[in-house]
Amino acid sequence: MKIGIPRALSYFDYFPIWKTFLDKLGFKTIISSPTTKDILDKGVSLCVDDACLPVKIFHGHVADLIGKVDTIFIPRLISVSPGEYICPKFIGLPEMVKNTISDLPPLLVFNYDLHKGIKYRGKAFNTLARQLGLSGGVVDRAYKEACSMQDKYERMLKSGQSPLNILEPKESWDESIKNKVTIGIIGHSYLLCDRYISMDLIKKIQNKGYNVKVPSNVPDKKIEENIMDIPKRMFLSYGKRMLGSGIEWLKCDEVDGIIFLSSFGCGIDSFIEELIRRYNAREYKLPYAVFSLDEHSGQAGFETRLEAFLDMMEWRNRIGHNFSAHG
Amino acid sequence: MVITFPHMGKMYIPVKALFDELGVDIIIPPKINKDTLDIGLKSCPEMACLPLKVTIGNYVESIKRGADTIVLSGSCGPCRFGYYGVIQKEILKDLGYDVDIVILDPPREGLRELIDRLKKISGNCSLYSGLAALSKAFKVSEGVEELLELVLKQRCKEINKGDTDDILSRFEEKVRKVKGANKILDCIQDAKGELSKVRLDSKKKTIKIGLVGEIYTIIEPFVNFDIEKKLGDMGVEVHREMSVDNWVKYHLFPDIKFRRKQKRTLKYAKDYLDLCIGGHAWETIAHALYYARKGMDGIIQIMPFGCMPEIVAESILPTLAKNENIPVMTLVVDELTGEAGYQTRLEAFVDLLQLERSRKENEFGEALSWN
Ligand code: SF4
Ligand code: SF4
């Protein structure tokens, strides 16, 4: 049986565990092709207008898989960490897909809820296997391998590698430029890792000779430490990671500038961006820019804004950090 | 300490009753108007949800009138509502207002903290008087709801347009001036008495519409352009399960009976959505089904732009509408929504329902009895 996995949303964070698990159970997994204009357009036309860009793209990827697979894997990530959530749309994702896309093959809905404890992780995968008619030793073995694959992926990220390098190892980045100038890009992994939708931001910046850091490079411990001072427990996992990395980069002088890549219509981005921008403006005054993406974003304007930001950063680096570069 | 709080429809009435009983000074935020919204627009992130923007306006207007502490309820997910307090504190700080924000999170986030915070805002009153005040506030909340239900029932049938709303606005003026739960209850009683004297066309056949959606946009007339009145004036009987009273019972103090009923209602949604995804999306689906099966003519979903849970509900509603054979319309409101276009959409929807109604009546060869 061929199982399709949409290359969107949490795919970029969890594909090692999902894909390995399903592969080891003996299924053939097919990942939808990387985002193209066609996939985006399809998603936009299928999904309700008011949804955020990443959810629309997810719809496009699901549509891309129709006809190529026997079932489509739809993750319902309720919670990936005890006491936390991600976003209401992640929870309602299967419902959104089911009700807006017609001619779907059967869906393989993967319910994942660690809100009450990490021990539910294994259970979730067991249930997934049972949905596919499997249980027992083969499942345990597949789960183990899948976990170790996931761990490896996360270790690579934490060692500072760009997720794109891991995702597309064949591409050779010019590692020789060990430039001192580093740019931190804050954003959801599914924006940062989607080269089409992010206008290839990471690669563009790297090609200009800068280092890039992304939130998944920041160690969990640092994230936890940094959000301790927030007057309320941060209960949104992705939000927490973005905020924690932002604070880390502001505090520790690790980056020379910060770009916040947000998507139009994202309720989480808007809150986190607001906090980071205010902290920065009050205290740190690092070069800072927000790039907001929507389905109409054009390459040209994006390019110009990026150039302007980099120029400003360079200029500031030359004359020292005494000027407010905000704006 | 002078307390203020977000303005949400008639919510201020039970809240006022509570603080009056506790003997705590409060400033009721002025009725929301264009200026309130403008304050929010100037200082909030563009992509924030509308309620966040409007409530910032509430705070600033209240602070200017002397408030120094803001109380709001919290939550810990899945929606961002739980983060309002944090963002708003930062925004107010940058605006130069260093006020206390007390967030009342549900007890499971830490009972001690909740009790401490309650003590702080209740002026350290005794447990007994605290509970007494609460139960009075409950009564007021129920009374207000009854009054509003009556308004909904009558407005669409009144013979002299505006009678009902006159009584309602006189009531609101009076309530702001009196002190104490008993006085407020008296006002409610008076208003009910006046309402019972309004001349109605009891034979009038009304179109029935059920409202569903995000609670703030349902309850606060400023952001929904007074949808209840607009529809009522078109001769539509509006039903809405979402109410101040439900909100109080659900969020502030658990009411077992209400919870049970809530559970039963949510069961309705089972085939479409079977878990909480945040906000009130689950209720949206459940209530929509409830209305459909109760024989309403149509359903209107209303939500602020970008409302994450309601977007999921919005995706589900068309399927529900098809299966249940009931027209559903979604209204998204934000600061850019124009009243004229909004009115037109409402009118068109009501026309459509009217047409459907007569089509059905013809089909059955005789008028169905709706009342
Ligand atoms: S976190 Fe933001 S971008 Fe992601 S699904 Fe939710 S609203 Fe959309
Ligand atoms: S439910 Fe909607 S309006 Fe409420 S916090 Fe969430 S997104 Fe904002």
XYZ file of C-alpha atoms and ligand atoms in Angstrom:
714
model
C 0.000 0.000 0.000
C 1.248 3.443 -0.889
C 0.955 6.076 1.809
C 1.218 9.712 0.811
C 2.746 12.259 3.179
C 2.137 15.941 2.441
C 5.361 17.921 2.419
C 3.980 20.743 4.500
C 3.436 21.971 8.059
C 4.876 19.636 10.671
C 6.417 17.418 7.996
C 9.591 19.436 8.289
C 9.896 18.704 11.984
C 8.778 15.116 12.133
C 9.312 13.459 8.782
C 12.197 11.251 10.017
C 10.022 9.550 12.593
C 6.921 9.303 10.413
C 8.612 8.143 7.275
C 10.923 5.654 8.979
C 8.064 4.190 10.971
C 5.866 3.652 7.956
C 8.745 2.418 5.807
C 9.830 -0.092 8.397
C 6.299 -1.383 8.677
C 6.629 -2.300 5.048
C 4.643 0.448 3.389
C 5.753 2.564 0.520
C 5.763 6.213 1.477
C 5.431 8.889 -1.114
C 6.140 12.471 -0.218
C 4.334 15.132 -2.206
C 6.652 17.120 -4.421
C 8.220 20.318 -3.096
C 5.903 23.304 -3.250
C 5.366 24.764 -6.684
C 3.170 27.536 -7.921
C 0.699 24.907 -8.985
C 0.521 23.336 -5.537
C 0.142 26.741 -3.941
C -2.627 27.740 -6.355
C -4.443 24.498 -5.764
C -4.231 24.944 -2.020
C -5.458 28.511 -2.221
C -8.453 27.539 -4.298
C -9.422 24.584 -2.118
C -8.965 26.026 1.335
C -11.200 28.618 2.984
C -10.028 32.149 2.235
C -9.461 33.083 5.823
C -6.889 30.385 6.548
C -3.207 31.158 6.893
C -0.800 30.528 4.066
C 0.829 27.347 5.479
C -2.534 25.639 5.927
C -3.483 26.533 2.369
C -0.214 25.058 1.158
C -0.929 21.910 3.111
C -4.189 21.566 1.217
C -2.272 21.921 -2.028
C 0.071 19.111 -1.054
C -2.806 16.838 -0.156
C -4.352 17.522 -3.547
C -1.001 16.789 -5.174
C -1.078 13.283 -3.722
C -4.553 12.397 -4.950
C -4.388 9.664 -7.541
C -0.805 8.770 -6.686
C -1.372 6.950 -3.407
C -3.827 4.648 -1.650
C -4.131 6.678 1.501
C -2.954 10.059 2.707
C -1.297 10.529 6.052
C -2.791 13.522 7.882
C -1.204 14.373 11.212
C -3.432 15.758 13.916
C -0.860 17.211 16.250
C -2.790 18.219 19.310
C 0.267 18.541 21.456
C 3.924 17.690 20.988
C 5.030 18.482 24.492
C 3.347 18.003 27.869
C 1.144 20.902 28.887
C 1.495 22.599 25.530
C -0.391 22.934 22.278
C 0.635 24.049 18.822
C -2.184 25.848 17.107
C -5.926 25.246 16.791
C -5.530 24.615 13.075
C -3.136 21.751 13.672
C -5.822 20.096 15.757
C -8.548 20.670 13.217
C -6.398 19.837 10.206
C -8.072 16.513 9.295
C -11.491 18.167 9.480
C -10.380 21.039 7.289
C -8.990 18.665 4.684
C -11.954 16.308 4.769
C -14.506 19.049 4.342
C -12.815 21.094 1.668
C -11.189 18.605 -0.692
C -13.298 16.210 -2.704
C -12.277 12.888 -4.275
C -9.938 12.097 -1.430
C -8.652 8.581 -0.933
C -9.156 7.243 2.604
C -7.245 9.351 5.092
C -4.797 7.944 7.588
C -5.317 10.325 10.476
C -2.491 10.268 12.975
C -3.660 11.512 16.359
C -0.772 12.774 18.398
C -1.383 14.187 21.822
C 1.352 14.479 24.416
C -0.499 17.083 26.443
C -0.861 14.714 29.349
C 2.602 13.208 29.119
C 5.429 12.042 26.955
C 4.442 8.424 27.440
C 1.637 8.881 24.958
C 4.132 9.080 22.145
C 4.561 5.312 21.838
C 0.841 4.822 22.182
C 0.140 7.177 19.337
C 2.384 5.185 17.037
C 0.872 1.915 18.195
C -2.563 3.221 17.336
C -1.311 4.334 13.956
C 0.020 0.836 13.292
C -3.247 -0.677 14.401
C -5.112 1.524 11.952
C -2.941 -0.147 9.335
C -3.691 -3.569 10.727
C -0.350 -4.186 12.392
C 0.729 -4.842 15.944
C 3.353 -6.642 17.986
C 7.102 -6.918 17.569
C 7.339 -5.476 14.113
C 5.698 -2.301 15.327
C 8.008 -2.002 18.321
C 11.045 -2.439 16.143
C 9.822 0.094 13.607
C 9.072 2.555 16.375
C 12.543 2.188 17.837
C 14.242 2.818 14.545
C 11.952 5.709 13.806
C 12.770 7.308 17.138
C 16.472 6.984 16.646
C 16.145 8.516 13.199
C 14.263 11.427 14.682
C 16.857 11.856 17.419
C 19.587 11.929 14.842
C 17.757 14.617 12.882
C 17.283 16.737 15.949
C 20.929 16.294 16.973
C 22.032 17.483 13.563
C 19.828 20.525 13.873
C 21.073 21.331 17.335
C 24.649 21.115 16.110
C 23.845 24.189 14.093
C 23.206 22.715 10.674
C 20.685 24.336 8.481
C 17.629 22.138 8.100
C 17.906 22.589 4.353
C 21.316 20.938 4.364
C 19.857 17.952 6.101
C 16.750 17.856 3.957
C 18.635 18.146 0.708
C 22.076 16.741 1.430
C 22.978 16.580 -2.234
C 23.053 20.311 -2.532
C 26.419 21.592 -1.603
C 26.480 24.796 0.323
C 29.650 26.698 0.332
C 30.726 25.742 3.823
C 34.055 27.462 3.411
C 32.665 30.890 4.140
C 32.988 30.969 7.876
C 31.804 34.486 7.950
C 31.423 36.248 11.238
C 28.213 37.852 10.145
C 25.263 35.723 11.131
C 21.609 36.327 10.567
C 18.985 34.737 12.734
C 15.770 33.945 10.953
C 12.770 33.426 13.166
C 9.837 31.609 11.701
C 7.914 28.384 11.568
C 10.025 25.550 10.227
C 7.426 24.943 7.552
C 8.014 28.388 6.157
C 11.771 28.373 6.503
C 12.213 24.938 4.959
C 9.818 25.457 2.097
C 12.107 26.976 -0.478
C 9.325 28.073 -2.778
C 7.196 29.815 -0.258
C 10.055 31.375 1.711
C 11.427 32.748 -1.559
C 14.444 30.641 -0.787
C 15.393 33.070 1.935
C 17.890 30.841 3.727
C 19.749 29.992 0.596
C 19.690 33.550 -0.685
C 21.277 34.782 2.489
C 23.823 32.006 2.573
C 24.746 32.670 -1.019
C 25.524 36.218 -0.128
C 28.104 34.903 2.295
C 26.330 35.015 5.627
C 25.704 32.391 8.219
C 22.136 31.581 8.991
C 20.650 30.446 12.259
C 17.132 29.191 12.687
C 15.094 28.410 15.803
C 15.611 24.659 15.501
C 19.323 25.256 16.026
C 18.767 26.606 19.518
C 19.093 24.037 22.323
C 15.920 23.214 24.255
C 17.527 24.208 27.521
C 18.186 27.725 26.311
C 14.623 28.042 25.086
C 13.276 27.031 28.464
C 15.591 29.422 30.286
C 14.696 32.327 28.084
C 10.993 32.073 28.471
C 11.181 31.776 32.245
C 10.928 35.541 32.525
C 7.731 35.773 30.529
C 4.975 36.451 33.048
C 2.928 33.543 31.830
C 3.712 29.983 30.917
C 4.113 29.748 27.156
C 1.770 26.980 26.124
C 2.207 27.072 22.361
C 5.160 24.889 21.381
C 6.154 26.575 18.120
C 5.517 29.965 19.593
C 7.711 29.089 22.531
C 10.553 27.995 20.290
C 10.391 31.156 18.202
C 10.196 33.423 21.213
C 12.924 31.551 23.083
C 15.296 31.701 20.121
C 14.562 35.328 19.512
C 15.394 36.208 23.098
C 18.504 34.035 22.932
C 19.813 35.859 19.890
C 18.996 39.245 21.338
C 20.672 38.516 24.639
C 23.733 36.606 23.604
C 25.064 38.674 20.772
C 25.150 35.588 18.577
C 23.615 37.141 15.529
C 24.123 40.451 13.800
C 20.578 40.849 12.681
C 17.209 39.201 12.930
C 14.644 38.556 10.269
C 11.189 37.472 11.317
C 9.608 35.487 8.524
C 5.919 35.403 9.184
C 2.960 34.316 7.201
C -0.085 36.405 6.643
C -2.951 35.183 8.761
C -0.868 33.371 11.352
C -2.216 34.079 14.779
C 0.869 32.835 16.551
C 3.422 34.775 14.509
C 1.662 38.031 15.158
C 1.916 37.642 18.918
C 5.485 36.402 19.031
C 6.708 38.974 16.550
C 5.106 41.700 18.611
C 6.942 40.617 21.743
C 10.337 40.219 20.085
C 10.051 43.521 18.275
C 9.155 45.331 21.461
C 11.969 43.728 23.469
C 14.447 44.572 20.753
C 13.304 48.149 20.377
C 13.444 48.718 24.102
C 16.796 47.235 24.883
C 18.910 45.557 22.245
C 18.357 47.522 19.073
C 19.622 44.878 16.686
C 18.849 45.301 13.000
C 15.454 43.740 12.688
C 12.993 43.208 9.885
C 9.722 41.431 9.400
C 9.029 39.743 6.092
C 5.443 38.772 5.793
C 4.515 36.179 3.211
C 1.213 35.658 1.527
C 0.045 34.021 -1.643
C 0.673 37.195 -3.581
C 4.179 37.919 -2.332
C 6.383 38.788 -5.258
C 10.037 37.890 -5.730
C 11.045 41.386 -6.764
C 9.812 43.259 -3.735
C 11.188 40.597 -1.470
C 14.610 40.803 -3.026
C 14.722 44.573 -2.623
C 13.721 44.463 0.985
C 16.299 41.808 1.727
C 19.008 43.888 0.064
C 17.979 46.920 2.055
C 18.082 44.984 5.271
C 21.510 43.532 4.584
C 22.855 46.946 3.626
C 21.580 48.407 6.821
C 23.138 45.613 8.805
C 26.492 46.011 7.097
C 26.409 49.717 7.641
C 25.679 49.260 11.286
C 28.423 46.720 11.683
C 30.882 49.203 10.282
C 29.971 52.110 12.449
C 29.243 50.226 15.608
C 26.113 49.462 17.470
C 25.231 52.887 18.680
C 22.397 53.688 16.407
C 18.887 52.582 16.545
C 18.353 50.581 13.443
C 14.765 50.033 14.032
C 12.362 50.859 11.372
C -6.892 49.977 43.776
C -9.353 50.705 41.019
C -10.160 47.782 38.777
C -11.164 47.702 35.178
C -11.779 44.850 32.743
C -12.474 44.168 29.081
C -15.824 45.236 27.739
C -17.745 42.389 26.178
C -21.388 42.977 25.484
C -23.394 43.062 28.678
C -20.689 41.224 30.581
C -19.985 44.325 32.608
C -23.265 43.966 34.464
C -22.528 40.751 36.386
C -18.921 41.868 36.805
C -20.099 45.133 38.293
C -22.436 43.244 40.594
C -19.556 41.093 41.805
C -17.207 43.963 42.571
C -19.948 46.099 44.057
C -20.714 43.293 46.462
C -17.044 42.900 47.318
C -16.801 46.615 47.920
C -14.069 47.033 45.343
C -13.880 50.181 43.228
C -14.196 49.657 39.533
C -14.302 51.656 36.364
C -16.609 50.206 33.768
C -15.002 50.834 30.396
C -17.057 53.312 28.402
C -19.296 51.807 25.785
C -17.113 50.805 22.854
C -16.983 53.354 20.062
C -14.804 54.364 17.168
C -12.228 55.981 19.473
C -11.868 52.815 21.497
C -11.031 50.880 18.372
C -8.664 53.567 17.114
C -6.581 53.355 20.271
C -6.238 49.643 19.679
C -5.431 49.993 16.015
C -2.638 52.414 16.711
C -0.910 50.216 19.232
C -1.606 46.579 18.334
C -0.056 44.230 15.842
C -2.062 44.270 12.664
C -2.529 40.529 12.681
C -3.755 40.360 16.266
C -7.332 39.298 16.632
C -9.906 42.040 16.803
C -10.867 41.454 20.455
C -7.284 42.164 21.502
C -7.329 45.487 19.698
C -10.658 46.607 21.067
C -9.883 45.610 24.631
C -6.646 47.611 24.601
C -8.859 50.565 23.817
C -11.061 49.664 26.788
C -8.091 49.630 29.133
C -6.672 52.922 27.973
C -10.048 54.630 28.263
C -10.529 53.217 31.743
C -7.000 54.092 32.844
C -7.607 57.667 31.801
C -10.600 57.613 34.110
C -8.576 56.367 37.037
C -8.253 52.601 36.793
C -4.926 51.126 37.860
C -5.531 47.375 37.736
C -6.823 45.285 34.877
C -8.494 41.966 35.476
C -9.046 39.485 32.718
C -9.648 35.807 32.484
C -6.972 33.604 31.019
C -6.690 30.194 29.495
C -3.877 27.924 28.567
C -4.543 27.027 25.061
C -5.004 25.892 22.519
C -5.838 29.350 21.250
C -3.831 32.483 21.701
C -6.484 34.055 23.893
C -4.446 32.919 26.875
C -1.712 35.230 25.728
C -3.725 38.403 25.566
C -2.596 39.482 29.012
C 1.090 39.135 28.229
C 0.957 41.030 24.949
C -1.318 43.681 26.345
C 0.952 44.324 29.275
C 3.851 44.981 26.905
C 1.740 47.228 24.727
C 0.509 49.245 27.693
C 4.045 49.505 29.026
C 5.272 51.000 25.760
C 2.323 53.372 25.797
C 3.530 54.550 29.169
C 0.898 52.956 31.361
C 2.419 50.902 34.114
C -0.644 49.125 35.400
C -1.154 45.805 37.071
C -2.660 43.094 34.938
C -4.208 40.249 36.865
C -4.875 37.189 34.741
C -7.263 34.689 36.236
C -6.149 31.362 34.795
C -8.274 28.287 35.339
C -7.595 26.484 38.630
C -5.651 23.633 37.066
C -2.856 26.045 36.186
C -2.219 26.473 39.888
C -4.887 26.819 42.494
C -2.666 28.731 44.897
C -1.923 31.366 42.328
C -5.549 31.720 41.454
C -6.523 32.148 45.084
C -3.758 34.681 45.638
C -4.856 36.641 42.622
C -8.476 36.528 43.674
C -7.515 37.725 47.124
C -5.572 40.541 45.615
C -8.491 41.842 43.606
C -11.129 41.158 46.198
C -9.495 43.315 48.842
C -8.839 40.287 51.056
C -12.459 39.732 51.907
C -13.471 36.666 53.859
C -14.289 33.439 52.103
C -17.868 33.745 53.161
C -18.448 37.201 51.788
C -16.544 36.238 48.669
C -18.870 33.351 47.995
C -21.905 35.420 48.806
C -20.802 38.043 46.310
C -20.233 35.377 43.724
C -23.617 33.850 44.078
C -25.214 37.275 43.755
C -23.208 37.934 40.611
C -24.439 34.608 39.266
C -27.999 35.678 39.829
C -27.387 38.929 38.039
C -25.786 37.098 35.165
C -28.808 34.864 34.826
C -31.148 37.807 35.107
C -29.340 39.716 32.389
C -29.514 36.696 30.137
C -33.242 36.322 30.660
C -33.704 39.948 29.829
C -31.656 39.660 26.657
C -33.556 36.555 25.599
C -36.749 38.485 25.973
C -35.367 41.278 23.843
C -34.450 38.782 21.136
C -37.916 37.301 21.146
C -39.747 40.606 21.083
C -37.711 42.872 18.882
C -38.734 41.132 15.680
C -42.418 41.383 16.529
C -42.806 44.824 17.995
C -45.399 47.057 16.404
C -43.666 50.358 17.165
C -40.132 49.969 15.873
C -37.610 50.741 18.569
C -39.739 50.187 21.664
C -37.671 47.256 22.838
C -34.329 48.916 22.246
C -35.442 52.062 24.059
C -36.135 50.011 27.127
C -32.828 48.209 26.799
C -30.795 51.378 26.521
C -32.622 53.020 29.420
C -31.858 49.909 31.422
C -28.178 50.095 30.587
C -27.982 53.737 31.572
C -29.625 53.026 34.877
C -27.531 49.996 35.689
C -24.294 51.906 35.365
C -25.494 54.349 38.010
C -26.830 52.065 40.734
C -24.666 50.193 43.212
C -24.977 46.666 44.472
C -26.378 43.419 43.104
C -29.827 43.916 44.575
C -30.264 47.272 42.921
C -29.124 45.779 39.644
C -31.608 42.953 40.006
C -34.292 45.559 40.593
C -33.337 47.299 37.369
C -33.571 43.993 35.535
C -37.002 43.372 37.015
C -38.174 46.831 36.012
C -36.923 46.427 32.487
C -38.644 43.082 32.173
C -41.852 44.661 33.388
C -41.579 47.401 30.796
C -40.843 44.888 28.078
C -43.972 42.969 28.872
C -45.945 46.097 28.014
C -44.491 46.489 24.539
C -47.148 45.947 21.889
C -46.379 42.948 19.743
C -47.738 41.459 16.575
C -47.938 37.968 17.931
C -49.211 36.462 14.707
C -46.255 37.681 12.713
C -44.387 34.858 11.047
C -40.745 35.406 11.666
C -37.721 33.968 10.006
C -35.494 32.241 12.526
C -31.737 32.495 12.448
C -29.257 30.879 14.801
C -25.999 32.688 15.530
C -22.813 30.718 16.004
C -19.159 31.659 16.164
C -16.507 33.291 18.239
C -17.995 34.497 21.489
C -16.653 38.030 21.578
C -17.911 38.864 18.118
C -21.276 37.332 18.926
C -21.762 39.170 22.164
C -20.223 42.590 21.558
C -22.557 44.750 19.456
C -19.862 47.215 18.451
C -17.811 44.653 16.562
C -20.787 42.846 15.043
C -22.579 46.057 14.062
C -25.364 45.140 16.421
C -26.304 42.138 14.372
C -29.116 41.170 16.730
C -30.795 44.510 16.273
C -30.190 44.609 12.539
C -31.760 41.195 12.088
C -34.509 41.877 14.576
C -35.464 45.007 12.675
C -35.754 42.910 9.537
C -38.260 40.778 11.368
C -35.873 37.954 12.141
C -36.021 36.058 15.388
C -32.433 35.582 16.474
C -31.304 32.656 18.562
C -27.922 32.468 20.153
C -26.734 29.830 22.523
C -23.530 31.705 23.167
C -24.157 34.180 25.942
C -22.716 36.155 28.799
C -24.279 33.763 31.236
C -22.777 30.718 29.530
C -19.439 32.379 29.468
C -19.558 33.156 33.163
C -20.588 29.640 33.997
C -18.008 28.109 31.783
C -14.978 30.264 32.381
C -15.219 31.862 35.737
C -16.747 29.355 38.041
C -17.596 25.822 37.121
C -21.269 25.112 37.293
C -21.840 21.377 37.261
C -25.295 21.483 35.789
C -24.191 23.757 33.033
C -21.149 21.587 32.269
C -23.343 18.557 31.862
C -25.623 20.366 29.510
C -22.602 21.627 27.637
C -21.339 18.085 27.220
C -24.651 16.957 25.838
C -24.674 19.828 23.380
C -21.163 19.082 22.201
C -22.117 15.496 21.513
C -24.234 16.856 18.687
C -21.085 17.742 16.811
C -19.639 14.246 16.958
C -19.827 13.442 13.266
C -18.111 16.645 12.279
C -15.750 17.531 15.068
C -15.136 15.446 18.102
C -12.657 17.349 20.190
C -11.843 20.790 21.476
C -9.584 22.672 19.118
C -9.579 25.933 21.060
C -11.807 28.971 21.191
C -15.399 27.993 20.623
C -15.200 26.133 17.337
C -16.605 22.980 18.850
C -19.626 24.877 20.124
C -19.984 26.520 16.744
C -20.482 23.160 15.081
C -22.608 21.752 17.885
C -24.881 24.770 18.007
C -25.198 24.861 14.242
C -26.464 21.285 14.264
C -28.741 22.022 17.153
C -30.283 24.935 15.276
C -30.614 22.923 12.093
C -32.480 20.179 13.883
C -34.628 22.644 15.755
C -35.957 23.898 12.455
C -34.259 27.262 12.150
C -34.329 28.786 8.694
C -30.663 29.636 8.567
C -27.401 29.945 10.456
C -24.917 32.793 10.592
C -21.362 32.223 11.737
C -19.551 35.308 12.898
C -15.878 35.630 13.756
C -13.010 38.069 13.874
C -10.615 38.056 10.946
C -7.893 35.433 11.384
C -9.665 33.629 14.206
C -7.837 30.318 14.204
C -10.423 27.924 15.630
C -13.332 29.476 13.768
C -11.498 29.007 10.495
C -11.589 25.274 11.131
C -15.309 25.525 11.868
C -15.778 27.582 8.732
C -14.267 24.739 6.706
C -16.701 22.268 8.205
C -19.892 24.319 7.967
C -20.526 23.938 4.219
C -20.668 20.143 4.593
C -23.004 20.504 7.516
C -25.178 22.920 5.585
C -25.454 20.445 2.729
C -26.205 17.441 4.908
C -28.735 19.261 7.034
C -30.131 21.242 4.157
C -29.866 24.602 5.864
C -28.312 27.801 4.517
C -25.223 28.975 6.384
C -23.410 32.267 5.983
C -20.061 33.243 7.471
C -19.363 36.839 8.435
C -15.784 37.832 9.129
C -15.369 41.150 10.867
C -12.370 43.363 11.395
C -11.562 47.045 11.560
C -11.979 47.364 7.814
C -15.451 45.884 7.609
C -17.855 48.416 6.184
C -21.274 48.639 7.696
C -23.082 49.154 4.394
C -21.726 46.029 2.753
C -22.411 44.100 5.892
C -26.019 45.235 5.963
C -26.450 44.235 2.336
C -25.144 40.763 3.006
C -27.512 40.337 5.914
C -30.452 41.512 3.837
C -29.576 39.218 0.970
C -29.307 36.294 3.334
C -32.660 37.026 4.927
C -34.234 37.331 1.471
C -32.834 33.974 0.567
C -34.273 32.417 3.699
C -37.626 34.008 3.005
C -37.603 32.493 -0.449
C -36.645 29.094 0.865
C -39.408 29.336 3.391
C -42.091 30.019 0.797
C -40.683 27.311 -1.459
C -40.974 24.820 1.354
C -44.439 25.981 2.248
C -45.579 25.516 -1.323
C -44.039 22.107 -1.447
C -46.016 20.999 1.524
C -49.160 22.547 0.096
C -49.892 24.426 3.260
C -48.165 26.690 5.691
C -46.147 24.938 8.317
C -46.723 26.103 11.786
C -43.594 27.642 13.189
C -44.772 29.024 16.435
S 0.745 28.336 13.680
Fe 0.217 30.009 12.326
S 0.924 29.391 10.328
Fe 0.850 27.583 11.610
S -1.151 26.691 11.207
Fe -1.347 27.975 13.013
S -2.001 29.950 12.232
Fe -1.221 28.792 10.495
S -10.560 32.239 19.494
Fe -10.222 33.648 17.806
S -10.545 35.649 18.658
Fe -10.225 34.234 20.374
S -8.041 34.330 20.791
Fe -8.368 32.653 19.379
S -8.037 33.582 17.368
Fe -8.367 35.260 18.799
